[in-house]
mmCIF file of N, CA and C and ligand atoms in Angstrom:
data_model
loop_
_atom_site.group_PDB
_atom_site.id
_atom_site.type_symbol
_atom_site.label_atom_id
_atom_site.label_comp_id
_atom_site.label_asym_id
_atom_site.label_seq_id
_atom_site.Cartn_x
_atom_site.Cartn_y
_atom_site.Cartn_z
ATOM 1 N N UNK A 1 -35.380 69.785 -68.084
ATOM 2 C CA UNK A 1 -35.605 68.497 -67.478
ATOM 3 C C UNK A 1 -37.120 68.372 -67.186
ATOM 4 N N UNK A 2 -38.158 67.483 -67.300
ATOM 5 C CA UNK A 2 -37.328 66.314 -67.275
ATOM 6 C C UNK A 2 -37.555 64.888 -66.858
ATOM 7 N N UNK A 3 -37.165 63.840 -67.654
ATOM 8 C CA UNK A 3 -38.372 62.407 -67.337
ATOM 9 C C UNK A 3 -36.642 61.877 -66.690
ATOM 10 N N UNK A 4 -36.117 62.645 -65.909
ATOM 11 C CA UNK A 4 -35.369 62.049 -65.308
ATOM 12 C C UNK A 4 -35.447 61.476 -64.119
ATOM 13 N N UNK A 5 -35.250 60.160 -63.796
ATOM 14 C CA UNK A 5 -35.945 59.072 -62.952
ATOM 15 C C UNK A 5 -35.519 59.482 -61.297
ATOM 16 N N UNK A 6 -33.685 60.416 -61.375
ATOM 17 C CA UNK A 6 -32.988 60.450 -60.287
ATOM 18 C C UNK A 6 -33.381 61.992 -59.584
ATOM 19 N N UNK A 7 -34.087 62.972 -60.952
ATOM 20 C CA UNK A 7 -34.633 64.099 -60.340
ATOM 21 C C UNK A 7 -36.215 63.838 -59.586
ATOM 22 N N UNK A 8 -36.863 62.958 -60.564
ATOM 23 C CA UNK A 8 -37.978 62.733 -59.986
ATOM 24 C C UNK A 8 -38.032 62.150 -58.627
ATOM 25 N N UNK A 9 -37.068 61.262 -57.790
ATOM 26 C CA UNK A 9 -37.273 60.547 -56.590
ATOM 27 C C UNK A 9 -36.795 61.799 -56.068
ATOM 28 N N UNK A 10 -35.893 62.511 -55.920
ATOM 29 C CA UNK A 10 -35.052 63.826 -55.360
ATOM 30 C C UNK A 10 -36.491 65.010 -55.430
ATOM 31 N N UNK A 11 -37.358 64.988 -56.048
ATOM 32 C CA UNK A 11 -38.228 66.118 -55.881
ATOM 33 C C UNK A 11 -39.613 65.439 -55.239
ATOM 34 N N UNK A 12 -39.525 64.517 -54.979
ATOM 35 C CA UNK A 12 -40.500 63.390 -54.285
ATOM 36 C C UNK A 12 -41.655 62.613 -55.703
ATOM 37 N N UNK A 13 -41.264 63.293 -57.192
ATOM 38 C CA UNK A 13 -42.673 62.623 -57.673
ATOM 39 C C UNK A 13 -43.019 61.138 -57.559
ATOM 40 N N UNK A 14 -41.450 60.279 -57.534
ATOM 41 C CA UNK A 14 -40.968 59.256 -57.659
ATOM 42 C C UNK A 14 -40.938 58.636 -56.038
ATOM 43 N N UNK A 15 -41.608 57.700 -54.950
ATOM 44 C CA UNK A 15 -41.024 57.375 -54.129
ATOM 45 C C UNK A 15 -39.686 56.906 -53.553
ATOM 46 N N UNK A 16 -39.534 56.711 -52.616
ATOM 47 C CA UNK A 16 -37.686 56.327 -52.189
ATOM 48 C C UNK A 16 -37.945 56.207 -51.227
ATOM 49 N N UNK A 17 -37.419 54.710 -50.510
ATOM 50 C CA UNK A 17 -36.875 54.977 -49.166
ATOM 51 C C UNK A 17 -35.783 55.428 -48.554
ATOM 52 N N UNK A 18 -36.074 56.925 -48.481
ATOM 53 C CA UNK A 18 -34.679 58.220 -47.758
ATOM 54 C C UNK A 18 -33.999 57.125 -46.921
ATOM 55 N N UNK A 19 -32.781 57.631 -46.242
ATOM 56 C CA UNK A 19 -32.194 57.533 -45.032
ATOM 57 C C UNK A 19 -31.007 59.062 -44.837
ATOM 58 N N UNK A 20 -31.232 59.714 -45.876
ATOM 59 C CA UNK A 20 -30.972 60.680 -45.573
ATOM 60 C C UNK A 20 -30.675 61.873 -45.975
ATOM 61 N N UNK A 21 -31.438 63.246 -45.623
ATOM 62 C CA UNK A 21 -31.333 64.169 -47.176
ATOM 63 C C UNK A 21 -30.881 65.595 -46.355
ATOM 64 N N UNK A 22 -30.227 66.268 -47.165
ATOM 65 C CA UNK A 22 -29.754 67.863 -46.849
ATOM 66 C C UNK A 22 -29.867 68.098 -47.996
ATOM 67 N N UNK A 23 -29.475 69.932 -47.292
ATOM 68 C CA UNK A 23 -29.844 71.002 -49.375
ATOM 69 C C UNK A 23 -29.120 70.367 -50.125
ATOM 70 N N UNK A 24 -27.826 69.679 -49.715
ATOM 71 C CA UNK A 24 -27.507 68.992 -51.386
ATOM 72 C C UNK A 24 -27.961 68.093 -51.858
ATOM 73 N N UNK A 25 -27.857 66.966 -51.333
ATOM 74 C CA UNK A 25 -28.022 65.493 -51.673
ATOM 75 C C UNK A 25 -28.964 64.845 -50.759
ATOM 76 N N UNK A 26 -29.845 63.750 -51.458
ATOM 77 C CA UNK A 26 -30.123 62.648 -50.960
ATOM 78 C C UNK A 26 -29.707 61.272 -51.033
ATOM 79 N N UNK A 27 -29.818 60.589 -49.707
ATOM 80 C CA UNK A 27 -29.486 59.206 -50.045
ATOM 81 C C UNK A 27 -31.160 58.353 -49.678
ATOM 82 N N UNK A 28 -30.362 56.974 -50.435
ATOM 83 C CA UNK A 28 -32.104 56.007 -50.452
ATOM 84 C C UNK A 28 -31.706 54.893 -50.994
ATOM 85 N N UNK A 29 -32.290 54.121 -50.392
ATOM 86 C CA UNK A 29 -31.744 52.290 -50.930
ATOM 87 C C UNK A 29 -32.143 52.007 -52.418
ATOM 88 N N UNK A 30 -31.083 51.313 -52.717
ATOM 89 C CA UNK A 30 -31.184 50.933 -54.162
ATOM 90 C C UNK A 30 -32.564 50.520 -53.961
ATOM 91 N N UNK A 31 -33.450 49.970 -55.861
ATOM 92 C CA UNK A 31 -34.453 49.087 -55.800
ATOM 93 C C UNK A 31 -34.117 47.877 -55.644
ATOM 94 N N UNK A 32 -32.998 47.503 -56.347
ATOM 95 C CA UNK A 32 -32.282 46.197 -56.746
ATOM 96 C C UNK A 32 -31.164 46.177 -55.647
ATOM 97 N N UNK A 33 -31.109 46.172 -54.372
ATOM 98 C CA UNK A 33 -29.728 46.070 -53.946
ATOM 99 C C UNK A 33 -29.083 44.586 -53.987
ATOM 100 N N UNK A 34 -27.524 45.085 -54.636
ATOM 101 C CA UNK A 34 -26.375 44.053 -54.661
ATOM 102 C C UNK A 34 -25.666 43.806 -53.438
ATOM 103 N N UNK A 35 -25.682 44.441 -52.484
ATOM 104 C CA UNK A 35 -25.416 44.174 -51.274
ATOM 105 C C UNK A 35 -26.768 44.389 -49.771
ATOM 106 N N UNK A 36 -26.255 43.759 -48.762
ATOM 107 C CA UNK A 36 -27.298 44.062 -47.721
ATOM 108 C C UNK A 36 -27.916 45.320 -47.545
ATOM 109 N N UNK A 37 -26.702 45.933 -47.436
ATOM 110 C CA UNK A 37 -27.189 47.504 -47.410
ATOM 111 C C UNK A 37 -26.407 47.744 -48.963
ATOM 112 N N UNK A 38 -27.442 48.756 -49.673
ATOM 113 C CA UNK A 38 -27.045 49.223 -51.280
ATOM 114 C C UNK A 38 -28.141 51.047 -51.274
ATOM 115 N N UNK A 39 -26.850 51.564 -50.783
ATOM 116 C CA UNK A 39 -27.482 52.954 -50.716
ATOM 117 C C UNK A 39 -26.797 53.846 -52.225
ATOM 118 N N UNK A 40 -27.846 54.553 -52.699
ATOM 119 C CA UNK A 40 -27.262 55.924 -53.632
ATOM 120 C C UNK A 40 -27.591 57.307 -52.985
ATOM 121 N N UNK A 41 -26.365 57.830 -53.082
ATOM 122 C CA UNK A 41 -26.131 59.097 -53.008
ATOM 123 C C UNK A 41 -26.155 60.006 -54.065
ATOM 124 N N UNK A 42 -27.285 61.081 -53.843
ATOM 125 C CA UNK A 42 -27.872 61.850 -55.338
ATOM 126 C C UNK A 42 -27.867 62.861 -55.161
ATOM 127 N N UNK A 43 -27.051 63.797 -55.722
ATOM 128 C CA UNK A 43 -27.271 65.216 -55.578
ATOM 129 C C UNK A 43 -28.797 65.668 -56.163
ATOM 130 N N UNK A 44 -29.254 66.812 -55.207
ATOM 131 C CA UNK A 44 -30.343 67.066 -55.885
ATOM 132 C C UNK A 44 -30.146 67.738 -57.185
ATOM 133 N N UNK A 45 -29.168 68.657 -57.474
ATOM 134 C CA UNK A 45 -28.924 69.379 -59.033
ATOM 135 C C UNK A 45 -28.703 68.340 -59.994
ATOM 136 N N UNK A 46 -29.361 68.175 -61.351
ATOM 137 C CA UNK A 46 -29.294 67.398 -62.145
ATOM 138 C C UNK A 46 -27.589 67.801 -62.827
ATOM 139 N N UNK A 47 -26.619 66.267 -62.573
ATOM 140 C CA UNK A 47 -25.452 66.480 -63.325
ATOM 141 C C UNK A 47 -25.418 65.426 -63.903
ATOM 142 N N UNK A 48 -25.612 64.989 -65.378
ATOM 143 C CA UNK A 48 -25.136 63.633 -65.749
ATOM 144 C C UNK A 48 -24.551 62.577 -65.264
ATOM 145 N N UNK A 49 -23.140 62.979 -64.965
ATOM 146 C CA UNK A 49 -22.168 62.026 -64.864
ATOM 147 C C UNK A 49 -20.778 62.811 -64.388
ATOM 148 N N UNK A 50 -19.480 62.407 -64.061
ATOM 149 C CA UNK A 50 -18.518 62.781 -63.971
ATOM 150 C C UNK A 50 -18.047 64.134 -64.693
ATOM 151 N N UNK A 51 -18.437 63.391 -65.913
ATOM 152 C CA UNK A 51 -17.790 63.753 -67.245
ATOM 153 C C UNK A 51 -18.448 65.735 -67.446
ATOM 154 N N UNK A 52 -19.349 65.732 -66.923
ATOM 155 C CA UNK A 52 -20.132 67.111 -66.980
ATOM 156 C C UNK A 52 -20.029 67.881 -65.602
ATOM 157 N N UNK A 53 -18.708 67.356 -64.800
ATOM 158 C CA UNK A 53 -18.452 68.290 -63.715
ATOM 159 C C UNK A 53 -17.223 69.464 -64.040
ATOM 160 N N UNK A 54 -17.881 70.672 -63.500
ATOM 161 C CA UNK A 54 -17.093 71.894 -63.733
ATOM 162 C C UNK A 54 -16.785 72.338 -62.049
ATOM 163 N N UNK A 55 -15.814 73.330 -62.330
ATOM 164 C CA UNK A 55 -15.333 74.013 -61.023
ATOM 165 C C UNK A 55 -16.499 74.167 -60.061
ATOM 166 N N UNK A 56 -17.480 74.591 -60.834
ATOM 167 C CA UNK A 56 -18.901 75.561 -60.068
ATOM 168 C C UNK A 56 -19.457 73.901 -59.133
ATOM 169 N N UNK A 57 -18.826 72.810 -59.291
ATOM 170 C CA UNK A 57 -19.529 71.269 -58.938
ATOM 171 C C UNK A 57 -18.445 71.080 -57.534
ATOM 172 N N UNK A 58 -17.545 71.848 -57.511
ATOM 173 C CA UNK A 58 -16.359 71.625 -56.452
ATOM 174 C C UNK A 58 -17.466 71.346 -55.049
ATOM 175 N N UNK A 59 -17.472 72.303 -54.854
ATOM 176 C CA UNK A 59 -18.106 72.524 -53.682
ATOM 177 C C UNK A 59 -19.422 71.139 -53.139
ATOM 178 N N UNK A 60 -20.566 70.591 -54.567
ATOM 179 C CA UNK A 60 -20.944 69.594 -54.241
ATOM 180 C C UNK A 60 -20.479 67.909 -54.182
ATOM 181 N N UNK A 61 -19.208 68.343 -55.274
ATOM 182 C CA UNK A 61 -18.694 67.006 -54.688
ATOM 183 C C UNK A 61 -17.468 66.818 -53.009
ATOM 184 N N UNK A 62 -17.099 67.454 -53.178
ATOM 185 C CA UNK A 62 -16.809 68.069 -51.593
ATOM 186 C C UNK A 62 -17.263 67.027 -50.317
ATOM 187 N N UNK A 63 -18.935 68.007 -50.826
ATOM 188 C CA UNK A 63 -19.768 67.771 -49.603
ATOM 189 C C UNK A 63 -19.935 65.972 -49.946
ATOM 190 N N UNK A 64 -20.390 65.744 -51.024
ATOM 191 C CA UNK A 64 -20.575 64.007 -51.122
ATOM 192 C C UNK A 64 -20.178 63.519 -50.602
ATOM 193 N N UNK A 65 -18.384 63.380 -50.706
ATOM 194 C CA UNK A 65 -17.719 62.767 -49.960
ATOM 195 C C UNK A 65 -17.126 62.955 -48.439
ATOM 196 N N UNK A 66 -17.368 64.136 -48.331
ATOM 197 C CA UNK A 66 -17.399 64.558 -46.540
ATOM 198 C C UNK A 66 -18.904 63.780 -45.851
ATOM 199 N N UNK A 67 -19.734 63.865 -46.445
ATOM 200 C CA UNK A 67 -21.020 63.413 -45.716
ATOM 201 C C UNK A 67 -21.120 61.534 -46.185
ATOM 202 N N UNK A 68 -20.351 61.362 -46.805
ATOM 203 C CA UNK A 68 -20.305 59.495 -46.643
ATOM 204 C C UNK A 68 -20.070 58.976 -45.614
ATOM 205 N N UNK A 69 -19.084 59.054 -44.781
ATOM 206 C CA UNK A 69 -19.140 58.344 -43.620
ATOM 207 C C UNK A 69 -20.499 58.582 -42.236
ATOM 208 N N UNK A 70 -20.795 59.869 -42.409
ATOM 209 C CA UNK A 70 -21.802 60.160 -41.389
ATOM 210 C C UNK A 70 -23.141 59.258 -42.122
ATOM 211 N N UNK A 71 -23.546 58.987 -43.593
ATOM 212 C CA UNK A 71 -24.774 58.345 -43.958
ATOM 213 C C UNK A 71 -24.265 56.678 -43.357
ATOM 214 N N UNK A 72 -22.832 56.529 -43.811
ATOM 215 C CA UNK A 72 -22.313 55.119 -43.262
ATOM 216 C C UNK A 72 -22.903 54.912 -42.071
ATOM 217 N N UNK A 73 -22.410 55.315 -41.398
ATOM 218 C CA UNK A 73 -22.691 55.279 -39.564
ATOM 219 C C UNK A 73 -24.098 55.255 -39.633
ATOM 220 N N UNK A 74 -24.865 56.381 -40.104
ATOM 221 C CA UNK A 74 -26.144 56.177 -39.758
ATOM 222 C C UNK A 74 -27.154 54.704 -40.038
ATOM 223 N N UNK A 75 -26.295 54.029 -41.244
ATOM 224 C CA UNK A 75 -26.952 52.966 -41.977
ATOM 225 C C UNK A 75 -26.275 51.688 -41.117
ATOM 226 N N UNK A 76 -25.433 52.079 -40.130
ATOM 227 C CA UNK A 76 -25.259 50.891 -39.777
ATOM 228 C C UNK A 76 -23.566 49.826 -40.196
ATOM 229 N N UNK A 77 -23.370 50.531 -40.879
ATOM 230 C CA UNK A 77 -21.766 50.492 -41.537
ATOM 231 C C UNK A 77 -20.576 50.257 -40.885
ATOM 232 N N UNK A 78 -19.890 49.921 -39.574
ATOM 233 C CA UNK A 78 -19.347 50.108 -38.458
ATOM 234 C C UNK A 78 -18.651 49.485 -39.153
ATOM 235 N N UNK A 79 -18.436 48.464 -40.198
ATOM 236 C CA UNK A 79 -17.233 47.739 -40.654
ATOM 237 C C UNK A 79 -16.359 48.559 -41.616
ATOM 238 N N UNK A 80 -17.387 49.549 -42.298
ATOM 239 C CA UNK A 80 -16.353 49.715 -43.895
ATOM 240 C C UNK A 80 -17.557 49.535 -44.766
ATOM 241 N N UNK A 81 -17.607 50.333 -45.889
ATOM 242 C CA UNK A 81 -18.441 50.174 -47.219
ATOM 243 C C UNK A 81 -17.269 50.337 -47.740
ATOM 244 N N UNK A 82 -18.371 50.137 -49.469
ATOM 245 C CA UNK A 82 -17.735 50.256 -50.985
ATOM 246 C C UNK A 82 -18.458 51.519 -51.540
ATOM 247 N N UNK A 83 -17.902 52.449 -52.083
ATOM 248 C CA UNK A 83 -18.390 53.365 -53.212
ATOM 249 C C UNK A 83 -17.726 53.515 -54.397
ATOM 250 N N UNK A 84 -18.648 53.064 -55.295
ATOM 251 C CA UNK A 84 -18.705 53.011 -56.703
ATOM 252 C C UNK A 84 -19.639 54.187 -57.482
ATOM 253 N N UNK A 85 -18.745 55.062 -58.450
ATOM 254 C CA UNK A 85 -19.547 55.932 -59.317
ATOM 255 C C UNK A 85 -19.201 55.354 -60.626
ATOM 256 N N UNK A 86 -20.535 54.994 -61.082
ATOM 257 C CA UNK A 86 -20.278 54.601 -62.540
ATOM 258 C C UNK A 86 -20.126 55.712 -63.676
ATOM 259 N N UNK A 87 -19.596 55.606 -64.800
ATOM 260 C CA UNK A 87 -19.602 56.879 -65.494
ATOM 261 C C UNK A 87 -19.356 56.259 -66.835
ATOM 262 N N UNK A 88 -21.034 56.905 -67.663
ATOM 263 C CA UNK A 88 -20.938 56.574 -69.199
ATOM 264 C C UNK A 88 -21.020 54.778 -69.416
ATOM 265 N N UNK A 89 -21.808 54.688 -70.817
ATOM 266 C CA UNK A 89 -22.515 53.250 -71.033
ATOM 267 C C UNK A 89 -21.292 52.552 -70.773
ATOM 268 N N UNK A 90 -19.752 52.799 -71.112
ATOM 269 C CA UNK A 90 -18.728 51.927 -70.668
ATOM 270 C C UNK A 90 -18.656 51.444 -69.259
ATOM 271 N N UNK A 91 -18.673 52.502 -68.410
ATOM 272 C CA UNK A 91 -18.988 52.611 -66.917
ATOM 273 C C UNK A 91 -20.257 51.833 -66.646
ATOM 274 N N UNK A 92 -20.989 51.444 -67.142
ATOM 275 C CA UNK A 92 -22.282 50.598 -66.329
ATOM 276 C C UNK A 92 -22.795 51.282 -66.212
ATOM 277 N N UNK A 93 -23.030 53.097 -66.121
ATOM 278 C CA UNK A 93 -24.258 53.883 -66.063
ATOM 279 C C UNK A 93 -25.209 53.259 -66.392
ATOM 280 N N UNK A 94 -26.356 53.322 -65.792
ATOM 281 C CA UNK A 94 -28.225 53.126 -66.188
ATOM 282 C C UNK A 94 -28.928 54.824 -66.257
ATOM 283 N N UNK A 95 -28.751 55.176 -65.035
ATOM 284 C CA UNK A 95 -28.909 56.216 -64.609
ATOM 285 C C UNK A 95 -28.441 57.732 -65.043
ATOM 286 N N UNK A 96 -28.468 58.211 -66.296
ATOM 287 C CA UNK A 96 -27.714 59.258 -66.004
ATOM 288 C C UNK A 96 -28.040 60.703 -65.557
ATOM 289 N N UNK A 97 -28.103 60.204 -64.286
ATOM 290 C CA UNK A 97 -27.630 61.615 -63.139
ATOM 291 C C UNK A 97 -26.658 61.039 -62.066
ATOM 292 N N UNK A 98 -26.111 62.021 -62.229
ATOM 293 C CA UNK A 98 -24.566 61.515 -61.171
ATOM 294 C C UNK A 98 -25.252 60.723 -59.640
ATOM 295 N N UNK A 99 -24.689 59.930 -59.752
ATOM 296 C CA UNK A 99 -24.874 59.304 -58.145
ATOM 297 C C UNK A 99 -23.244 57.954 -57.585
ATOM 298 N N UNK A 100 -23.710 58.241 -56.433
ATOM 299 C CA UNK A 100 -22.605 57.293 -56.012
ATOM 300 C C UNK A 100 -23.552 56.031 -55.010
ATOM 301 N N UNK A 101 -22.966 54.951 -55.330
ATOM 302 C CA UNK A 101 -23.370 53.649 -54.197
ATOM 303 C C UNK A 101 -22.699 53.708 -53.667
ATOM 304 N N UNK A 102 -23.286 53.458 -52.541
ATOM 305 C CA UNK A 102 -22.400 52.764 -50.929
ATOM 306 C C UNK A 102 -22.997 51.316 -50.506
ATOM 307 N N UNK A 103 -21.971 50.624 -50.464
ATOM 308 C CA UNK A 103 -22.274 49.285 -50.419
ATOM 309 C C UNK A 103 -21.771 48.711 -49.123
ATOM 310 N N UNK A 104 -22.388 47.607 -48.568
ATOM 311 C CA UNK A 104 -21.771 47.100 -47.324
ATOM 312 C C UNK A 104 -22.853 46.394 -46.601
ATOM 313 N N UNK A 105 -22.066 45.724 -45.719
ATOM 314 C CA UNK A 105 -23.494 45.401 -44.653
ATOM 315 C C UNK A 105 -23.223 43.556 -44.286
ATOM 316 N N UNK A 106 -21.750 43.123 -45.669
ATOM 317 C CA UNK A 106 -21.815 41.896 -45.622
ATOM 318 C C UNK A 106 -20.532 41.611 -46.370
ATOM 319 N N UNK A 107 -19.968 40.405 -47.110
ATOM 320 C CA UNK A 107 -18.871 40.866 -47.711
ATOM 321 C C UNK A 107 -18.963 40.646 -48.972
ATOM 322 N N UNK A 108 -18.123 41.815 -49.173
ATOM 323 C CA UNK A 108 -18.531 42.026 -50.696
ATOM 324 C C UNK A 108 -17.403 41.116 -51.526
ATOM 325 N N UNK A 109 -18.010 40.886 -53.037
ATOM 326 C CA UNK A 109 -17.014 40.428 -53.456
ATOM 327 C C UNK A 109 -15.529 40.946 -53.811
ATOM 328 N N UNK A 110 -14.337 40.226 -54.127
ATOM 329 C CA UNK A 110 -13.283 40.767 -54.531
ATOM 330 C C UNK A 110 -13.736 41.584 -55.613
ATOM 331 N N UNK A 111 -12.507 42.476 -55.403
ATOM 332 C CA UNK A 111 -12.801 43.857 -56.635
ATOM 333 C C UNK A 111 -11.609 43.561 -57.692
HETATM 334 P P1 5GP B 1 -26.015 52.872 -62.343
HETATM 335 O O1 5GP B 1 -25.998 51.585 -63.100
HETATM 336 O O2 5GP B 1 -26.606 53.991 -63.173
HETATM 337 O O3 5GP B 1 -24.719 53.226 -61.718
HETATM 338 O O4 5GP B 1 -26.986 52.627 -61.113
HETATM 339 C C1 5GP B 1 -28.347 52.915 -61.125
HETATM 340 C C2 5GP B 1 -28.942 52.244 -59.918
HETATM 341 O O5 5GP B 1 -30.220 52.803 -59.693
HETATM 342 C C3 5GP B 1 -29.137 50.733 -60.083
HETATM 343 O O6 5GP B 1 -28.421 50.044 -59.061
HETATM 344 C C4 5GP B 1 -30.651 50.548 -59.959
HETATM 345 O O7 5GP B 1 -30.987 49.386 -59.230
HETATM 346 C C5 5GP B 1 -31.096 51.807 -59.244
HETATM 347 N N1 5GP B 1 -32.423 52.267 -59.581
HETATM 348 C C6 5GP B 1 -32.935 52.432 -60.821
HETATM 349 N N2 5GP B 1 -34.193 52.895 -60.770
HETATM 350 C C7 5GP B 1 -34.472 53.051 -59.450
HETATM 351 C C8 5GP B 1 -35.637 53.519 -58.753
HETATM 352 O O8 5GP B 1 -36.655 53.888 -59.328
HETATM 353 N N3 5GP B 1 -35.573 53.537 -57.391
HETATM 354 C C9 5GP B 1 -34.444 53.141 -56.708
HETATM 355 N N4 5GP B 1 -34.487 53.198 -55.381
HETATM 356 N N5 5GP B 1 -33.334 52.699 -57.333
HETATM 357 C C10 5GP B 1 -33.353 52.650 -58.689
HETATM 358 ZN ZN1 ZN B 2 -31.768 64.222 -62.979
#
């Protein structure tokens, strides 16, 4: 690696506005947000996508989703978000390094 755009903000070459980072993951507001609040959640280990998770990934997706509600709360979330992982050009990927949005802040549209 790597001219990857999601390692580069995760190793700082790339700016981001954090709201919140541990040894695994960081989170940081979209550029483009679709909602009020439009946060991604990025592991720092470069994983494509879904599709390239193995056993040895248990443990960080785990933590992803155990630590969503605490980034919620911190961002202000008291109602409820949306998380969406896109996966592969069918999926709407842009990005490929695994990340998840958390969306909220207002109402979102029907799904
Ligand atoms: P995907 O379509 O891959 O699921 O989502 C990629 C997301 O990354 C998009 O919502 C896009 O706005 C966001 N994004 C792309 N480049 C950057 C960047 O350089 N900085 C930030 N903060 N967000 C980005
Ligand atoms: Zn990457």
């Amino acid at each position: 690696m790597n001219d990857c755009i999601f390692c580069k903000i995760t190793d700082g070459t790339i700016p981001s506005d954090r709201v919140y980072e541990d040894e695994q993951v960081i989170v940081f507001r979209d550029i483009y947000p679709k909602a009020p609040v439009h946060l991604l959640m990025v592991p720092r280990q470069h994983v494509e996508s879904l599709n390239d998770l193995t056993p040895a990934h248990d443990g960080l997706m785990a933590h992803m989703l155990r630590t969503l509600p605490e980034v919620a709360r911190r961002a202000g979330l008291t109602d409820g978000y949306r998380t969406i992982i896109n996966t592969g050009r069918g999926g709407g990927q842009e990005v490929p390094h695994l990340h998840m949005h958390i969306l909220g802040g207002g109402r979102l549209p029907g799904f």
